[in-house]
Short mmCIF file of C-alpha atoms and ligand atoms in Angstrom, two decimals:
data_model
loop_
_atom_site.label_atom_id
_atom_site.label_comp_id
_atom_site.label_asym_id
_atom_site.label_seq_id
_atom_site.Cartn_x
_atom_site.Cartn_y
_atom_site.Cartn_z
CA ASN I 1 -4.41 31.45 -9.10
CA THR I 2 -4.39 27.87 -10.40
CA SER I 3 -2.39 26.63 -7.45
CA THR I 4 -5.15 27.46 -4.99
CA THR I 5 -8.35 27.69 -7.04
CA LEU I 6 -10.08 25.35 -9.50
CA ARG I 7 -11.37 26.61 -12.85
CA ASP I 8 -14.93 26.99 -11.54
CA GLY I 9 -13.67 29.25 -8.75
CA THR I 10 -13.75 26.66 -5.93
CA ARG I 11 -10.85 27.09 -3.56
CA ILE I 12 -8.99 23.82 -3.03
CA THR I 13 -8.81 24.57 0.65
CA ASP I 14 -12.65 24.48 0.80
CA LEU I 15 -12.85 20.89 -0.45
CA ILE I 16 -12.52 19.77 3.17
CA ASN I 17 -14.40 21.14 6.16
CA PRO I 18 -12.41 20.34 9.32
CA ALA I 19 -15.15 21.64 11.62
CA THR I 20 -17.71 19.11 10.39
CA ARG I 21 -15.23 16.50 9.12
CA GLU I 22 -16.72 16.50 5.61
CA VAL I 23 -15.04 16.13 2.20
CA GLN I 24 -16.57 17.41 -1.04
CA MET I 25 -17.64 14.41 -3.09
CA ARG I 26 -16.38 15.91 -6.36
CA THR I 27 -12.89 14.96 -5.15
CA LEU I 28 -13.72 11.37 -6.21
CA SER I 29 -14.19 12.20 -9.89
CA ASP I 30 -12.89 15.66 -10.83
CA PRO I 31 -10.37 15.51 -13.74
CA GLU I 32 -8.83 18.87 -12.81
CA LEU I 33 -8.14 17.67 -9.27
CA TYR I 34 -6.80 14.41 -10.68
CA ASP I 35 -4.18 16.29 -12.70
CA LEU I 36 -3.16 18.25 -9.62
CA GLU I 37 -2.90 15.02 -7.61
CA MET I 38 -0.43 13.64 -10.13
CA GLU I 39 1.80 16.68 -9.49
CA ARG I 40 1.26 17.35 -5.82
CA ILE I 41 0.89 13.81 -4.45
CA PHE I 42 2.32 11.30 -6.91
CA CYS I 43 5.44 13.38 -7.68
CA LYS I 44 5.98 14.13 -4.00
CA THR I 45 5.35 11.05 -1.86
CA TRP I 46 7.05 7.65 -1.67
CA LEU I 47 5.26 5.14 -3.91
CA LEU I 48 5.27 1.34 -3.76
CA LEU I 49 6.46 -0.27 -6.99
CA GLY I 50 7.06 -3.88 -6.05
CA HIS I 51 9.30 -6.22 -4.11
CA GLU I 52 12.96 -6.82 -4.80
CA SER I 53 12.32 -10.59 -5.00
CA GLU I 54 10.50 -9.90 -8.30
CA ILE I 55 13.84 -8.91 -9.86
CA PRO I 56 16.48 -11.11 -8.21
CA LYS I 57 19.07 -11.25 -11.03
CA ASP I 58 21.22 -8.51 -12.53
CA GLY I 59 19.31 -7.02 -15.46
CA ASP I 60 15.86 -8.24 -14.31
CA PHE I 61 13.20 -5.58 -14.69
CA VAL I 62 9.48 -4.96 -14.31
CA LEU I 63 7.49 -2.08 -15.73
CA ARG I 64 5.43 -0.13 -13.17
CA ASP I 65 3.85 3.29 -12.77
CA MET I 66 4.49 6.26 -10.50
CA GLY I 67 1.21 8.12 -10.79
CA SER I 68 0.75 8.90 -14.47
CA ASP I 69 4.35 8.02 -15.44
CA SER I 70 5.64 4.64 -16.57
CA VAL I 71 8.90 3.63 -14.86
CA ILE I 72 11.41 0.83 -15.31
CA VAL I 73 12.21 -0.95 -12.05
CA ALA I 74 15.47 -2.82 -12.65
CA ARG I 75 18.21 -4.72 -10.86
CA HIS I 76 21.55 -3.15 -11.67
CA ASN I 77 24.45 -4.91 -10.02
CA ALA I 78 23.26 -5.28 -6.42
CA ASP I 79 21.04 -2.21 -6.50
CA VAL I 80 17.46 -1.57 -7.52
CA ALA I 81 17.07 1.37 -9.90
CA VAL I 82 13.88 3.17 -10.90
CA THR I 83 13.97 5.28 -14.05
CA LEU I 84 11.42 7.24 -16.04
CA ASN I 85 10.41 5.16 -19.06
CA VAL I 86 10.67 8.11 -21.42
CA CYS I 87 13.45 8.39 -23.96
CA PRO I 88 15.27 11.70 -23.49
CA HIS I 89 15.72 11.92 -27.29
CA ARG I 90 12.14 12.37 -28.54
CA GLY I 91 9.99 10.93 -25.78
CA MET I 92 9.34 7.37 -26.99
CA ARG I 93 8.64 4.73 -24.35
CA VAL I 94 12.01 3.01 -23.99
CA CYS I 95 10.69 -0.26 -22.56
CA THR I 96 7.43 -1.80 -23.75
CA ALA I 97 7.66 -5.24 -22.10
CA ASP I 98 5.94 -5.86 -18.75
CA ALA I 99 8.94 -7.76 -17.38
CA GLY I 100 12.16 -9.35 -18.55
CA ASN I 101 15.94 -9.35 -18.30
CA THR I 102 18.34 -7.20 -20.26
CA LYS I 103 21.65 -5.43 -19.74
CA ILE I 104 20.68 -2.80 -22.29
CA HIS I 105 17.37 -0.99 -22.69
CA LYS I 106 17.32 0.19 -26.29
CA CYS I 107 14.79 2.69 -27.58
CA ASN I 108 12.97 1.36 -30.65
CA TYR I 109 12.69 4.72 -32.34
CA HIS I 110 16.30 5.78 -33.06
CA GLY I 111 18.20 3.25 -31.00
CA TRP I 112 19.52 5.22 -28.05
CA ALA I 113 20.68 2.69 -25.45
CA PHE I 114 20.65 2.80 -21.65
CA ARG I 115 21.89 0.67 -18.78
CA PRO I 116 19.34 -0.78 -16.31
CA ASN I 117 20.14 2.12 -13.97
CA GLY I 118 19.31 4.62 -16.74
CA ASP I 119 22.86 5.66 -17.68
CA PHE I 120 23.23 6.58 -21.36
CA ILE I 121 25.41 4.11 -23.26
CA GLY I 122 25.30 5.49 -26.77
CA ALA I 123 23.40 5.86 -30.04
CA PRO I 124 23.87 3.81 -33.26
CA VAL I 125 25.51 6.56 -35.26
CA GLU I 126 26.46 8.63 -32.35
CA ARG I 127 28.32 11.48 -33.94
CA GLU I 128 25.61 12.12 -36.52
CA MET I 129 22.71 11.75 -34.09
CA MET I 130 24.16 13.73 -31.22
CA HIS I 131 25.53 16.58 -33.34
CA GLY I 132 28.68 16.66 -31.32
CA LYS I 133 29.12 18.59 -28.18
CA ILE I 134 25.93 20.27 -27.06
CA MET I 135 25.17 17.80 -24.23
CA LEU I 136 27.38 15.45 -22.25
CA LYS I 137 26.69 11.71 -22.06
CA GLU I 138 25.93 12.13 -18.35
CA GLU I 139 23.04 14.41 -19.26
CA LEU I 140 21.43 12.01 -21.72
CA GLY I 141 20.38 9.22 -19.36
CA LEU I 142 16.89 8.27 -18.24
CA LYS I 143 15.58 10.36 -15.37
CA LYS I 144 16.33 8.57 -12.08
CA ALA I 145 13.95 8.38 -9.12
CA ARG I 146 15.11 8.19 -5.52
CA VAL I 147 14.73 4.60 -4.33
CA THR I 148 14.59 2.87 -0.98
CA LEU I 149 14.05 -0.74 0.00
CA TYR I 150 11.97 -1.44 3.09
CA GLY I 151 11.55 -5.09 4.04
CA GLY I 152 12.47 -5.72 0.39
CA LEU I 153 9.54 -3.57 -0.79
CA ILE I 154 10.64 -1.10 -3.46
CA PHE I 155 9.56 2.48 -2.80
CA ALA I 156 10.51 5.41 -5.01
CA THR I 157 9.88 9.13 -5.17
CA TRP I 158 10.64 12.02 -7.53
CA ASP I 159 11.11 14.29 -4.51
CA ILE I 160 14.89 13.92 -4.46
CA GLY I 161 15.51 16.32 -1.57
CA GLY I 162 12.33 15.54 0.37
CA PRO I 163 11.82 13.52 3.55
CA SER I 164 13.46 10.09 3.80
CA PHE I 165 11.19 7.05 3.70
CA GLU I 166 11.72 6.62 7.45
CA GLU I 167 10.65 10.21 8.06
CA PHE I 168 7.64 9.62 5.80
CA LEU I 169 6.57 6.61 7.89
CA GLY I 170 7.22 8.55 11.11
CA ASP I 171 5.76 6.98 14.25
CA THR I 172 4.05 4.25 12.26
CA LYS I 173 7.43 2.69 11.41
CA TRP I 174 7.42 1.06 14.85
CA TYR I 175 4.32 -0.89 13.78
CA PHE I 176 5.30 -1.51 10.16
CA ASP I 177 8.62 -2.98 11.32
CA MET I 178 6.60 -5.66 13.13
CA LEU I 179 5.17 -6.69 9.77
CA PHE I 180 7.98 -6.08 7.28
CA GLN I 181 11.22 -6.30 9.27
CA ARG I 182 10.54 -9.12 11.69
CA SER I 183 12.49 -12.04 10.25
CA ASP I 184 16.17 -12.68 9.47
CA ARG I 185 15.77 -13.12 5.71
CA GLY I 186 12.66 -11.04 5.11
CA LEU I 187 9.71 -11.46 2.77
CA GLU I 188 9.48 -12.57 -0.82
CA VAL I 189 6.72 -12.61 -3.43
CA LEU I 190 4.78 -15.77 -4.23
CA GLY I 191 4.87 -15.18 -7.98
CA PRO I 192 4.20 -12.02 -9.98
CA PRO I 193 1.46 -9.73 -8.68
CA GLN I 194 -2.15 -10.00 -9.80
CA ARG I 195 -3.23 -6.94 -11.77
CA PHE I 196 -6.75 -5.75 -12.56
CA MET I 197 -8.37 -2.57 -13.87
CA VAL I 198 -11.25 -1.16 -11.82
CA ARG I 199 -13.45 1.66 -13.10
CA ALA I 200 -13.02 3.78 -10.02
CA ASN I 201 -11.10 6.80 -8.78
CA TRP I 202 -7.94 5.75 -6.91
CA LYS I 203 -9.06 7.56 -3.75
CA THR I 204 -12.11 5.35 -3.25
CA ALA I 205 -9.69 2.51 -2.61
CA GLY I 206 -6.99 4.71 -1.07
CA GLU I 207 -9.16 6.14 1.69
CA GLN I 208 -10.70 2.74 2.41
CA SER I 209 -7.17 1.41 2.89
CA ALA I 210 -6.63 3.98 5.61
CA ALA I 211 -8.23 1.39 7.88
CA ASP I 212 -11.97 1.56 7.16
CA GLY I 213 -13.17 -0.91 9.77
CA PHE I 214 -16.91 -0.29 9.51
CA HIS I 215 -17.41 -1.75 6.07
CA THR I 216 -16.31 -5.22 7.11
CA LEU I 217 -19.40 -5.37 9.31
CA THR I 218 -21.80 -4.75 6.41
CA LEU I 219 -20.17 -5.03 2.98
CA HIS I 220 -18.28 -8.19 4.01
CA ARG I 221 -20.98 -9.37 6.41
CA TRP I 222 -20.98 -12.82 4.84
CA LEU I 223 -17.55 -13.36 6.42
CA GLY I 224 -19.22 -13.69 9.79
CA GLU I 225 -22.02 -15.84 8.48
CA VAL I 226 -20.47 -18.61 6.45
CA GLY I 227 -18.50 -21.76 6.94
CA ASN I 228 -16.02 -22.24 9.67
CA TYR I 229 -16.28 -18.64 10.81
CA ALA I 230 -19.94 -19.10 11.66
CA LYS I 231 -19.26 -22.31 13.55
CA LYS I 232 -16.52 -20.72 15.55
CA ASP I 233 -18.68 -17.72 16.33
CA ALA I 234 -21.80 -19.64 17.31
CA GLY I 235 -22.53 -19.28 20.99
CA THR I 236 -19.63 -16.98 21.70
CA GLU I 237 -20.41 -13.83 19.72
CA GLY I 238 -23.40 -12.39 17.93
CA SER I 239 -22.80 -13.05 14.29
CA ASP I 240 -23.37 -9.38 13.46
CA LEU I 241 -20.51 -8.11 15.61
CA SER I 242 -17.34 -9.71 14.41
CA PRO I 243 -14.32 -9.30 16.70
CA GLU I 244 -12.55 -7.35 13.97
CA MET I 245 -14.59 -4.29 14.94
CA VAL I 246 -12.79 -3.78 18.23
CA GLY I 247 -9.12 -3.02 18.70
CA VAL I 248 -6.53 -0.27 18.63
CA GLU I 249 -6.31 2.10 15.67
CA VAL I 250 -3.19 4.07 14.83
CA SER I 251 -3.37 7.24 12.73
CA SER I 252 -0.56 9.27 11.26
CA PRO I 253 -0.20 12.91 10.25
CA HIS I 254 1.11 11.48 6.95
CA GLY I 255 -2.08 9.55 6.31
CA HIS I 256 -0.80 6.08 7.18
CA ALA I 257 -3.11 3.89 9.24
CA LEU I 258 -3.14 0.61 11.12
CA ARG I 259 -5.83 -1.48 12.73
CA CYS I 260 -4.45 -3.57 15.56
CA ILE I 261 -6.88 -6.35 16.31
CA ASP I 262 -7.33 -8.43 19.44
CA LEU I 263 -5.40 -11.67 19.08
CA ALA I 264 -6.06 -13.00 22.57
CA ARG I 265 -9.64 -13.80 21.61
CA LYS I 266 -8.44 -15.55 18.49
CA ILE I 267 -5.98 -17.61 20.53
CA VAL I 268 -8.82 -18.70 22.82
CA LYS I 269 -11.18 -19.44 19.95
CA LEU I 270 -8.70 -21.18 17.71
CA THR I 271 -6.43 -22.99 20.14
CA GLY I 272 -8.54 -23.40 23.27
CA LEU I 273 -5.64 -22.00 25.32
CA ASN I 274 -6.10 -19.18 27.82
CA PRO I 275 -3.69 -16.36 26.88
CA ALA I 276 -3.82 -14.98 30.44
CA GLU I 277 -2.02 -18.12 31.59
CA LEU I 278 0.59 -18.10 28.81
CA SER I 279 4.05 -16.56 28.76
CA LEU I 280 5.15 -14.36 25.85
CA ASP I 281 6.94 -17.33 24.28
CA GLU I 282 3.92 -19.60 24.67
CA LYS I 283 1.68 -17.01 23.04
CA LEU I 284 4.10 -16.61 20.12
CA ASN I 285 4.08 -20.36 19.69
CA ALA I 286 0.30 -20.70 20.10
CA LEU I 287 -0.46 -18.49 17.10
CA PRO I 288 2.64 -17.25 15.27
CA PRO I 289 2.20 -14.40 12.76
CA PRO I 290 1.31 -15.15 9.11
CA GLY I 291 3.97 -17.20 7.32
CA VAL I 292 5.90 -17.82 10.54
CA THR I 293 6.27 -21.34 11.94
CA LYS I 294 7.10 -22.25 15.53
CA GLU I 295 10.65 -22.96 14.37
CA MET I 296 10.89 -19.38 13.09
CA VAL I 297 9.71 -17.74 16.33
CA PRO I 298 13.31 -17.14 17.56
CA GLN I 299 13.76 -14.89 14.50
CA LEU I 300 10.98 -12.62 15.77
CA LYS I 301 12.81 -12.26 19.05
CA ARG I 302 16.04 -11.34 17.30
CA ASN I 303 14.46 -8.68 15.13
CA LEU I 304 11.84 -7.04 17.34
CA SER I 305 11.85 -5.33 20.73
CA GLU I 306 10.13 -6.77 23.79
CA ASP I 307 7.43 -4.08 23.47
CA GLN I 308 6.81 -4.96 19.82
CA LEU I 309 6.54 -8.64 20.72
CA LYS I 310 4.03 -7.83 23.45
CA VAL I 311 1.84 -6.04 20.90
CA MET I 312 2.38 -8.84 18.41
CA VAL I 313 0.87 -11.45 20.75
CA SER I 314 -1.98 -9.29 22.04
CA MET I 315 -3.08 -6.63 19.52
CA PRO I 316 -1.01 -6.94 16.35
CA PRO I 317 -1.50 -4.68 13.32
CA GLN I 318 -3.45 -6.73 10.79
CA VAL I 319 -4.75 -4.32 8.20
CA GLY I 320 -4.17 -0.73 7.16
CA GLY I 321 -2.52 1.50 4.64
CA ILE I 322 0.48 3.54 3.67
CA PHE I 323 -0.40 6.91 2.07
CA PRO I 324 -1.40 7.49 -0.65
CA ASN I 325 -2.52 4.23 -2.27
CA ILE I 326 -1.31 1.13 -0.44
CA LEU I 327 -3.21 -1.46 1.55
CA PHE I 328 -1.59 -4.21 3.58
CA ALA I 329 -3.24 -7.21 5.23
CA PHE I 330 -1.59 -9.67 7.63
CA VAL I 331 -4.62 -11.76 8.49
CA TYR I 332 -5.40 -15.07 10.16
CA ILE I 333 -7.82 -17.38 8.33
CA PRO I 334 -9.34 -20.20 10.39
CA GLN I 335 -9.45 -23.56 8.60
CA SER I 336 -12.11 -26.24 8.85
CA ASP I 337 -9.61 -28.57 10.56
CA GLY I 338 -9.09 -26.10 13.40
CA THR I 339 -5.72 -24.82 12.18
CA VAL I 340 -5.00 -21.30 11.01
CA VAL I 341 -3.41 -20.04 7.82
CA GLY I 342 -2.00 -16.53 7.98
CA LEU I 343 -1.94 -14.44 4.80
CA THR I 344 0.33 -11.57 3.85
CA LEU I 345 -0.90 -9.26 1.09
CA ILE I 346 -0.04 -5.82 -0.17
CA HIS I 347 -2.04 -3.86 -2.71
CA ALA I 348 -1.30 -0.70 -4.66
CA TYR I 349 -4.16 1.20 -6.29
CA VAL I 350 -2.43 2.92 -9.17
CA PRO I 351 -4.27 5.90 -10.70
CA ARG I 352 -5.08 5.38 -14.38
CA GLY I 353 -7.26 8.44 -14.93
CA PRO I 354 -9.96 10.19 -12.86
CA ASP I 355 -12.24 7.14 -13.01
CA LYS I 356 -9.88 4.22 -13.41
CA LEU I 357 -7.38 2.47 -11.17
CA GLU I 358 -5.10 -0.51 -11.52
CA PHE I 359 -5.39 -2.88 -8.57
CA ILE I 360 -2.03 -4.60 -8.03
CA ASN I 361 -1.98 -7.43 -5.50
CA TRP I 362 1.31 -8.84 -4.22
CA ILE I 363 1.05 -12.07 -2.25
CA LEU I 364 4.03 -12.59 0.06
CA ALA I 365 5.52 -15.04 2.51
CA GLU I 366 8.64 -15.05 4.64
CA ARG I 367 11.64 -16.39 2.73
CA ASP I 368 11.84 -19.10 5.39
CA THR I 369 8.15 -20.09 5.21
CA PRO I 370 8.07 -23.82 4.37
CA PRO I 371 6.74 -24.84 0.90
CA GLU I 372 3.48 -26.47 2.10
CA MET I 373 2.59 -23.40 4.14
CA ARG I 374 3.34 -20.99 1.30
CA GLN I 375 1.21 -23.07 -1.08
CA LYS I 376 -1.74 -22.75 1.31
CA MET I 377 -1.05 -19.01 1.69
CA LEU I 378 -1.07 -18.60 -2.08
CA GLU I 379 -4.26 -20.60 -2.65
CA GLN I 380 -6.22 -18.85 0.08
CA SER I 381 -4.97 -15.42 -0.93
CA ILE I 382 -6.27 -15.96 -4.45
CA GLN I 383 -9.54 -17.37 -3.15
CA LEU I 384 -10.18 -14.46 -0.77
CA PHE I 385 -8.30 -11.38 -2.03
CA GLY I 386 -7.71 -9.43 -5.23
CA THR I 387 -10.73 -8.67 -7.39
CA SER I 388 -11.11 -12.40 -8.10
CA GLY I 389 -11.21 -13.14 -4.39
CA MET I 390 -14.42 -13.46 -2.43
CA VAL I 391 -13.66 -10.64 0.00
CA GLU I 392 -12.36 -7.99 -2.35
CA GLN I 393 -14.95 -8.55 -5.05
CA ASP I 394 -17.19 -6.70 -2.60
CA ASP I 395 -14.86 -3.70 -2.48
CA SER I 396 -14.16 -3.67 -6.21
CA ASP I 397 -17.90 -3.48 -6.82
CA THR I 398 -18.35 -0.57 -4.43
CA TRP I 399 -15.60 1.82 -5.60
CA PRO I 400 -17.00 2.25 -9.16
CA HIS I 401 -20.44 3.13 -7.76
CA MET I 402 -18.87 5.83 -5.58
CA THR I 403 -16.97 7.21 -8.57
CA VAL I 404 -20.13 7.37 -10.71
CA SER I 405 -22.04 8.99 -7.83
CA ALA I 406 -19.37 11.69 -7.62
CA LYS I 407 -20.03 12.66 -11.26
CA GLY I 408 -23.73 13.43 -10.79
CA ALA I 409 -24.80 17.09 -10.97
CA MET I 410 -26.12 16.77 -7.42
CA GLY I 411 -23.88 13.93 -6.31
CA ARG I 412 -20.73 15.94 -6.83
CA LYS I 413 -22.12 18.62 -4.50
CA SER I 414 -22.68 16.08 -1.72
CA THR I 415 -20.14 15.43 0.99
CA LEU I 416 -18.35 12.39 2.41
CA LYS I 417 -18.71 12.27 6.19
CA TYR I 418 -16.08 11.22 8.73
CA GLN I 419 -17.78 12.14 11.96
CA ALA I 420 -17.30 8.95 14.01
CA MET I 421 -14.57 10.20 16.33
CA PHE I 422 -12.58 8.39 18.95
CA GLU I 423 -12.60 9.94 22.40
CA THR I 424 -10.67 7.17 24.08
CA GLY I 425 -6.92 7.49 23.51
CA ALA I 426 -4.45 4.64 23.86
CA PRO I 427 -5.05 1.69 26.18
CA GLU I 428 -3.20 1.93 29.49
CA GLY I 429 0.39 0.80 29.13
CA TRP I 430 0.28 0.74 25.31
CA PRO I 431 3.95 0.80 24.33
CA GLY I 432 3.62 1.97 20.70
CA PRO I 433 3.96 5.57 19.45
CA GLY I 434 1.64 7.60 17.20
CA ILE I 435 -1.95 8.80 17.36
CA VAL I 436 -3.47 5.80 19.11
CA ASN I 437 -7.07 5.07 20.07
CA GLU I 438 -8.78 1.97 21.36
CA GLY I 439 -12.32 0.72 21.07
CA PHE I 440 -14.90 0.08 18.37
CA THR I 441 -13.54 1.16 14.98
CA LYS I 442 -14.02 4.86 14.06
CA ASP I 443 -13.29 7.30 11.23
CA ASP I 444 -10.14 8.91 12.67
CA THR I 445 -7.59 7.04 10.56
CA GLN I 446 -9.40 7.89 7.34
CA TRP I 447 -9.91 11.47 8.41
CA HIS I 448 -6.12 11.80 8.90
CA TRP I 449 -5.68 10.28 5.43
CA TRP I 450 -7.84 13.07 3.96
CA THR I 451 -6.19 15.83 5.97
CA TYR I 452 -2.78 14.80 4.61
CA TRP I 453 -4.24 14.66 1.08
CA HIS I 454 -5.53 18.18 1.73
CA GLU I 455 -2.17 19.37 3.08
CA LEU I 456 -0.37 18.19 -0.05
CA MET I 457 -3.04 19.52 -2.42
CA THR I 458 -3.01 22.99 -0.87
CA LYS I 459 0.77 23.28 -0.72
CA ASP I 460 2.02 25.48 -3.52
CA ASN I 461 4.74 23.03 -4.46
CA ILE I 462 4.52 22.54 -8.20
FE1 FES F 1 14.37 7.24 -28.37
FE2 FES F 1 14.82 8.66 -30.54
S1 FES F 1 13.08 8.67 -29.28
S2 FES F 1 16.07 7.16 -29.67
FE1 FE F 2 -12.97 -4.54 2.21
#
């Protein structure tokens, strides 16, 4: 039975061992599994395709991918439409430009024409080409995906009758709203996204995005040892235990993950103020979230609940992922002059084959972020993130090694281990929902990422 068993007889259900919290390493390279993932995960879940500010005008479009399928993401009237970039006539790619503006997408091969929302307009010699009455015009359009906008981010799915995006986010929406729905006018992109190819399986980056905290201590160790960071740390913390290790981690049965990191310590270190003596308003003003100025703080109060604001000034979500292949980072970068620049980044790791992924990096700011601040956000994002950035060069070097390891005759029989388990639960009085644990970072969020991967892969839903 191909839905439950691989060609070599391995049962898909055995790829994960819940008792020992191990995952078979072959999952990081197996082409047969990759094909199943395209069906069972990338045709079933909500996928990030971009931000609506990339296509502000009617007819604007960008070309993106949903798993192994190219899609056109277009502005049509006020709406955003996502359509399969496959001509229903003979299968030619309808659009071959990365981005542009057009009211009509015309297939090069025989000239069938479509509106930005995929509706069929006509063919050059329609009566001859269509042979009359076999199919209606309504049946000849591009295949349409189900689309939702969340904080201006464009998500789409082929699962037309499946869970709504809100249901997909579940309990984690409470936290994601603090990041994506906190201002009056929302976020916008600072230019087109950076795009890179990495010779790695998409899951090496996907599971890391489910809030792998440990690796920042070792792979990115230099962060705690160089420049301003080191100066700030000297005398207050051992340089080998950065404060980012400790916090509150939120897991989700749908594989989403958040790391909420102690901000009070940052307020002390970066402003010299004592958070214990500050009111909620004073804390918001002492260190507003990335891209938010003191003048914009009233917007936070209009858009978020008191409980969300309390978390925002004490233990805000700063890094994590949305299943299956998205990473977000809302991070605070200390500057040599004692100020702080907050960065807002979102990545998608788009599968491009069993051992290749496309790393897409969107750099965002609030629409109301002043020009000087957004310039600094852009410069530092490029310097630190993406595969050209100092931080994520480390990650982009690691994922290919893992992918190659998973191809070895012995390597593929090894297991990935997720045995660092929280036994703490939520801090007392924690107002947020979800599977919440506090303390030194553990493997729980990533383990939940894998168990949801497993749930989808073992569902007979093709
Ligand atoms: Fe597109 Fe024929 S394949 S018009
Ligand atoms: Fe990293």
